[in-house]
Amino acid sequence: MELFELTAHELKDLLQNKKASAVEITESVLGRIDSVEGKVGSFITVCKEEALKRAKDIQDKMDKGEATSLLSGIPMALKDNMCTEGIKTTCASKMLNNFIPPYNATVSKKLFQEDTVLVGKLNMDEFAMGGSTENSFFRKTCNPWDLERVPGGSSGGSAACVAAGEAIFSLGSDTGGSIRQPASFCGVVGLKPTYGSVSRYGLVAFASSLDQIGPLTKDVTDCALVMNAICGHDPMDSTSIKTSYPDFTKALVNDVKGMKVGIPKEYIGEGLNSEVRKSVLDAVEVLRKLGAQCEEFSLPITEYAIPAYYIISSAEASSNLARYDGVKYGYRAEKFTDLIDLYKQSRSEGFGAEVKRRIMLGTYALSSGYYDAYYKKALQVRTLIKNGFDEAFSKYDLVLGPTAPSTAYKIGEKMDDPLEMYLGDIFTVSVNIAGLPGLVVTCGFDGNNLPIGLQLIGKPLDESTLLRVGYTFEQNTEFHKQRAKI
Amino acid sequence: MDYELVIGLEVHAELSTKSKIYCSCTTEFGGDVNTHCCPICTGMPGVLPVLNKKVIEYAVKAGLATNCEIARFSKQDRKNYFYPDLPKAYQVSQFDLPICKNGYIDIEVNGEQKRIGLTRIHIEEDAGKLIHDEWDRGTLVDYNRCGVPLIEIVSEPDIRSAEEAKAFLETLKAILEYIDVSDCKMQEGSLRADVNLSIRPVGQKEFGTRTEMKNLNSFKAILRAIEGEFKRQKTELEYGGVIIQETRRWDDNKGTSYAMRSKEEAHDYRYFPEPDLVPIVLEDSYIEEIRSSLPELPEARKKRYMEDYALPEYDSAILTSSKYYADFFEEAVKMSNNAKAVSNWIMGDLMRILKEKEMEASEIPFPAEYLAKLVKLIDSGKISGTIAKKVFDKMFQTKKDPEVIVKEEGLEVVNDEGALVGIVKKILEANPQSVADFKSGKEKAFGFLVGQCMKESRGKGNPQIINKILKEELEKL
């Protein structure tokens, strides 16, 4: 097996036993990028030289016994909406094509402190808006399992690079499913943590009340390791939760006996692809055989989650993206007549169609006369959805369902129908609306050998339960061992 | 027809916190352009605000000092609009749940007390500053002021005249200075007001259509703007016109206002809760702690001056109208032990010069100790009252210790009888007519001769001694 195919915890063992060096691992990953990136297109920026230099420095530190983190020397990549000091952070937009942040996001800083090696910045839907990574200004990313298909989105680059072995792990951001759906499409593990448990400082905002950074990894063990590195209270983010966070590796226990699992009827009904349904129900059987108590229940307002989500996220986005005016940084139109025209031309030329669509939708929803009818209503739905989950969690330890209605679809297939694309978020958005953690692990493959993701939803700050169930599922199945063949 | 003014004021006060509202940049005034800013206050992609706790404390203080209810739960909202000095393209402010509401302050106009209601006090961030001059190809932006914390104090439309507006602003300014939450320097923009003004025929209950004049930053401009806008609206109505609800800019140089934008084209700010900031939840104990830390307020201090220093109400009111005057007064009294004299100096010469030079109470150029010394120099008979006025002016200009001024310029009273006898004799010789008048019983002539002697001594002669010598010499004649 090549080094790039391994997990972080496997590589950690090799590093500790001096069977591989940080430089060798980084070279292996960079070599993999060289050979497959032309086909997959996970990256916007590859930091080859910096990565090699850093790997060397870290190896030196390790030799002196100084770099002792469990992730020391592990090559990783970041979605291109997380700020990296001195390295372009574009959000896959023409608007930020030339933006080099003067500071690091808290997650970047934390991972650098863990002595990981940044190999590059990953492709995504522009400003994290989209479900297929087709809305990038730079390129389309292809699904490593079938290069004619989308990797999902908006963290498509983050999922594809891990599936293709172009990084050992990556970080994505999840506003309505943007970590979990691409994890499902690309057959990797993806965790959207509890809102407020991973700092958003330095994450270029899409919808502030929903955005959350999380890991994409090859297995649940790596997911726990990365979570240990990135979560925690951050004084720079006032929505960051002050609490003592557990050691997530302690949750890696192969046992679900007596655990109560609820399956929302609404999640396995109409609109769900039959192969996906079968895999999810098979997974339920696996857990049941291992001693979990699984039953169906009703999560009534599921059908309103999508409209509420698109109102809230677009409203916040319209405000968050207003600062891109062509004046202070980023793209500026070449021709304009006055200040207002400078704003108009720069924004018209700098933003892509999907971003403009959502800015207009959000501006409309917030405007006086419509606020009560749309935004306020959406907030009311938000409360009802939270209440629905609260009730579920009074009975169940976790909620289980599919991640997406289908497996990865063909590139271009849904591009002309944004509404159809929005419906792909049906099983994921409620989790963001309620601020809950959601973990995706692979639970099967369809007839085209495309991965199917199982979604586990937990109580706030109860990532440990999700990791435990995910880990148990992995230990009793073989799906996570399969690798995309490119 | 007689018309009545209806005025509501929106006062913006910059808080005197050391750092900005959402980051740790300094709020100091007057730094080089764009040196007091960071990625957070300039709204770079990815940054997040974190609320400065001091801002809450200061806002609560202001609310308690103005009899407001303090909200146990409030939140911050985004006010969205494009403007070059607003880097995020939204201002974080408070919309439906301000931190303080339903307060009042009592003002006094022409000896009558009146209560002006306060609708609310909320916190918000200031914007940057546009520099239009010195550059002919565009406008430059200075972001130093971005994120400086403000409180906006909104009054009820309870004000009925320019005098009341003035009294309201002066009282409010005094309170804010006293509780030390703002330095209230109007010329630096740390206190500025928007005037909402309408007029209605006397006796009519309904309000007329109002206009809003923005960002007035001197008392003079505010008063002139009120008078000017009153006249404009009155003329408009008398000639059968209608008042349009609009924002107007007051041009203090021309003494007129002009329309900026009408309601039809007014901004839709698309307020919504700021998702990057959690709600502000205040405990009763926190509010009580601040309440108990409030200093003596102007009204209480005024009463104390009347009792402790036996000053008239009028004097006490003026001295306590600004914390700077009051602190200055008390310090000078402590060192000179002559409250009446100190009060006279402050209310007389000091305020006169400050007014002439268009300076504020906060800008008194010399320490209270110097005024105390000056009073002591007079009380001990070392200088005369006339000389003291000269010394005071000099002290204001040069910021020198009055004792030094007196010594350097040789201004001490001459008590030497020998020297004064010479002067008296000289004056008697030069004014035979006055001497004759005195001899024939005209008492007034004596005063004239004293004056001449004082003049001859260039004010330095001890008047008592001159009096004595003059009497003696006149008797000899």
mmCIF file of C-alpha atoms in Angstrom, chain B residues 193-306:
data_model
loop_
_atom_site.group_PDB
_atom_site.id
_atom_site.type_symbol
_atom_site.label_atom_id
_atom_site.label_comp_id
_atom_site.label_asym_id
_atom_site.label_seq_id
_atom_site.Cartn_x
_atom_site.Cartn_y
_atom_site.Cartn_z
ATOM 1 C CA ALA B 193 -27.118 65.143 17.369
ATOM 2 C CA ASP B 194 -29.825 64.594 14.790
ATOM 3 C CA VAL B 195 -32.803 66.911 15.106
ATOM 4 C CA ASN B 196 -36.285 65.631 14.275
ATOM 5 C CA LEU B 197 -38.494 68.660 13.927
ATOM 6 C CA SER B 198 -42.090 69.371 13.057
ATOM 7 C CA ILE B 199 -44.398 72.277 13.682
ATOM 8 C CA ARG B 200 -48.113 72.503 14.365
ATOM 9 C CA PRO B 201 -50.604 75.304 14.978
ATOM 10 C CA VAL B 202 -50.742 76.085 18.682
ATOM 11 C CA GLY B 203 -53.524 74.047 20.242
ATOM 12 C CA GLN B 204 -53.448 71.269 17.653
ATOM 13 C CA LYS B 205 -52.895 67.823 19.098
ATOM 14 C CA GLU B 206 -51.594 65.929 16.092
ATOM 15 C CA PHE B 207 -47.970 66.240 15.139
ATOM 16 C CA GLY B 208 -47.049 67.771 11.812
ATOM 17 C CA THR B 209 -44.832 66.046 9.264
ATOM 18 C CA ARG B 210 -41.269 65.988 10.527
ATOM 19 C CA THR B 211 -37.921 66.455 8.903
ATOM 20 C CA GLU B 212 -34.623 65.137 10.191
ATOM 21 C CA MET B 213 -31.399 67.127 10.228
ATOM 22 C CA LYS B 214 -28.375 64.919 10.656
ATOM 23 C CA ASN B 215 -25.033 65.124 12.422
ATOM 24 C CA LEU B 216 -25.024 68.553 13.984
ATOM 25 C CA ASN B 217 -21.961 68.891 16.132
ATOM 26 C CA SER B 218 -22.097 72.185 17.948
ATOM 27 C CA PHE B 219 -24.678 73.749 20.218
ATOM 28 C CA LYS B 220 -24.626 76.823 18.036
ATOM 29 C CA ALA B 221 -25.325 74.851 14.890
ATOM 30 C CA ILE B 222 -28.117 72.925 16.594
ATOM 31 C CA LEU B 223 -29.828 76.093 17.788
ATOM 32 C CA ARG B 224 -29.448 77.810 14.440
ATOM 33 C CA ALA B 225 -30.661 74.699 12.644
ATOM 34 C CA ILE B 226 -33.764 74.539 14.829
ATOM 35 C CA GLU B 227 -34.558 78.194 14.302
ATOM 36 C CA GLY B 228 -33.851 77.987 10.591
ATOM 37 C CA GLU B 229 -35.936 74.870 10.064
ATOM 38 C CA PHE B 230 -38.785 76.298 12.149
ATOM 39 C CA LYS B 231 -38.886 79.365 9.907
ATOM 40 C CA ARG B 232 -38.653 77.294 6.761
ATOM 41 C CA GLN B 233 -41.535 75.003 7.737
ATOM 42 C CA LYS B 234 -43.633 77.929 8.917
ATOM 43 C CA THR B 235 -43.131 79.824 5.671
ATOM 44 C CA GLU B 236 -43.857 76.676 3.707
ATOM 45 C CA LEU B 237 -47.174 76.151 5.524
ATOM 46 C CA GLU B 238 -48.159 79.805 5.459
ATOM 47 C CA TYR B 239 -47.805 79.849 1.711
ATOM 48 C CA GLY B 240 -49.999 76.794 1.416
ATOM 49 C CA GLY B 241 -47.200 74.297 0.922
ATOM 50 C CA VAL B 242 -46.740 70.912 2.557
ATOM 51 C CA ILE B 243 -43.862 69.565 4.577
ATOM 52 C CA ILE B 244 -42.290 66.469 3.089
ATOM 53 C CA GLN B 245 -40.845 63.856 5.407
ATOM 54 C CA GLU B 246 -37.200 63.920 4.462
ATOM 55 C CA THR B 247 -33.653 64.073 5.679
ATOM 56 C CA ARG B 248 -32.132 67.514 5.406
ATOM 57 C CA ARG B 249 -28.578 68.698 5.765
ATOM 58 C CA TRP B 250 -28.066 71.877 7.758
ATOM 59 C CA ASP B 251 -25.482 74.203 6.255
ATOM 60 C CA ASP B 252 -24.362 76.325 9.180
ATOM 61 C CA ASN B 253 -22.330 78.703 7.015
ATOM 62 C CA LYS B 254 -25.247 79.589 4.797
ATOM 63 C CA GLY B 255 -27.784 79.284 7.590
ATOM 64 C CA THR B 256 -30.108 77.110 5.505
ATOM 65 C CA SER B 257 -30.995 73.463 5.206
ATOM 66 C CA TYR B 258 -31.391 71.480 2.026
ATOM 67 C CA ALA B 259 -32.994 68.126 1.261
ATOM 68 C CA MET B 260 -30.762 65.035 1.247
ATOM 69 C CA ARG B 261 -33.257 62.307 0.581
ATOM 70 C CA SER B 262 -36.980 61.898 0.851
ATOM 71 C CA LYS B 263 -38.868 59.068 2.502
ATOM 72 C CA GLU B 264 -39.677 57.564 -0.884
ATOM 73 C CA GLU B 265 -36.042 56.953 -1.651
ATOM 74 C CA ALA B 266 -35.142 56.268 1.966
ATOM 75 C CA HIS B 267 -32.987 53.267 2.745
ATOM 76 C CA ASP B 268 -34.480 49.940 3.551
ATOM 77 C CA TYR B 269 -31.969 48.884 6.186
ATOM 78 C CA ARG B 270 -33.117 45.265 6.213
ATOM 79 C CA TYR B 271 -32.454 44.918 9.936
ATOM 80 C CA PHE B 272 -32.021 41.399 11.233
ATOM 81 C CA PRO B 273 -30.441 39.870 14.350
ATOM 82 C CA GLU B 274 -26.620 39.881 14.147
ATOM 83 C CA PRO B 275 -25.872 36.147 13.942
ATOM 84 C CA ASP B 276 -22.209 36.552 14.879
ATOM 85 C CA LEU B 277 -23.052 37.921 18.321
ATOM 86 C CA VAL B 278 -24.944 36.196 21.080
ATOM 87 C CA PRO B 279 -27.736 38.048 22.932
ATOM 88 C CA ILE B 280 -26.779 40.293 25.844
ATOM 89 C CA VAL B 281 -28.150 38.860 29.068
ATOM 90 C CA LEU B 282 -27.713 40.957 32.211
ATOM 91 C CA GLU B 283 -28.124 39.774 35.774
ATOM 92 C CA ASP B 284 -29.885 41.963 38.332
ATOM 93 C CA SER B 285 -26.785 41.863 40.488
ATOM 94 C CA TYR B 286 -24.678 43.283 37.660
ATOM 95 C CA ILE B 287 -27.074 46.168 37.152
ATOM 96 C CA GLU B 288 -27.218 46.869 40.876
ATOM 97 C CA GLU B 289 -23.456 46.877 41.076
ATOM 98 C CA ILE B 290 -23.297 49.541 38.387
ATOM 99 C CA ARG B 291 -26.090 51.504 40.018
ATOM 100 C CA SER B 292 -24.195 51.611 43.280
ATOM 101 C CA SER B 293 -21.039 52.756 41.500
ATOM 102 C CA LEU B 294 -22.727 55.785 39.931
ATOM 103 C CA PRO B 295 -21.125 59.040 41.027
ATOM 104 C CA GLU B 296 -22.964 62.107 42.284
ATOM 105 C CA LEU B 297 -24.957 63.527 39.367
ATOM 106 C CA PRO B 298 -25.254 67.224 38.403
ATOM 107 C CA GLU B 299 -28.532 67.857 40.232
ATOM 108 C CA ALA B 300 -27.220 66.444 43.514
ATOM 109 C CA ARG B 301 -23.959 68.282 43.168
ATOM 110 C CA LYS B 302 -25.775 71.559 42.585
ATOM 111 C CA LYS B 303 -27.715 71.117 45.828
ATOM 112 C CA ARG B 304 -24.523 70.308 47.684
ATOM 113 C CA TYR B 305 -22.855 73.488 46.411
ATOM 114 C CA MET B 306 -25.785 75.554 47.661
#
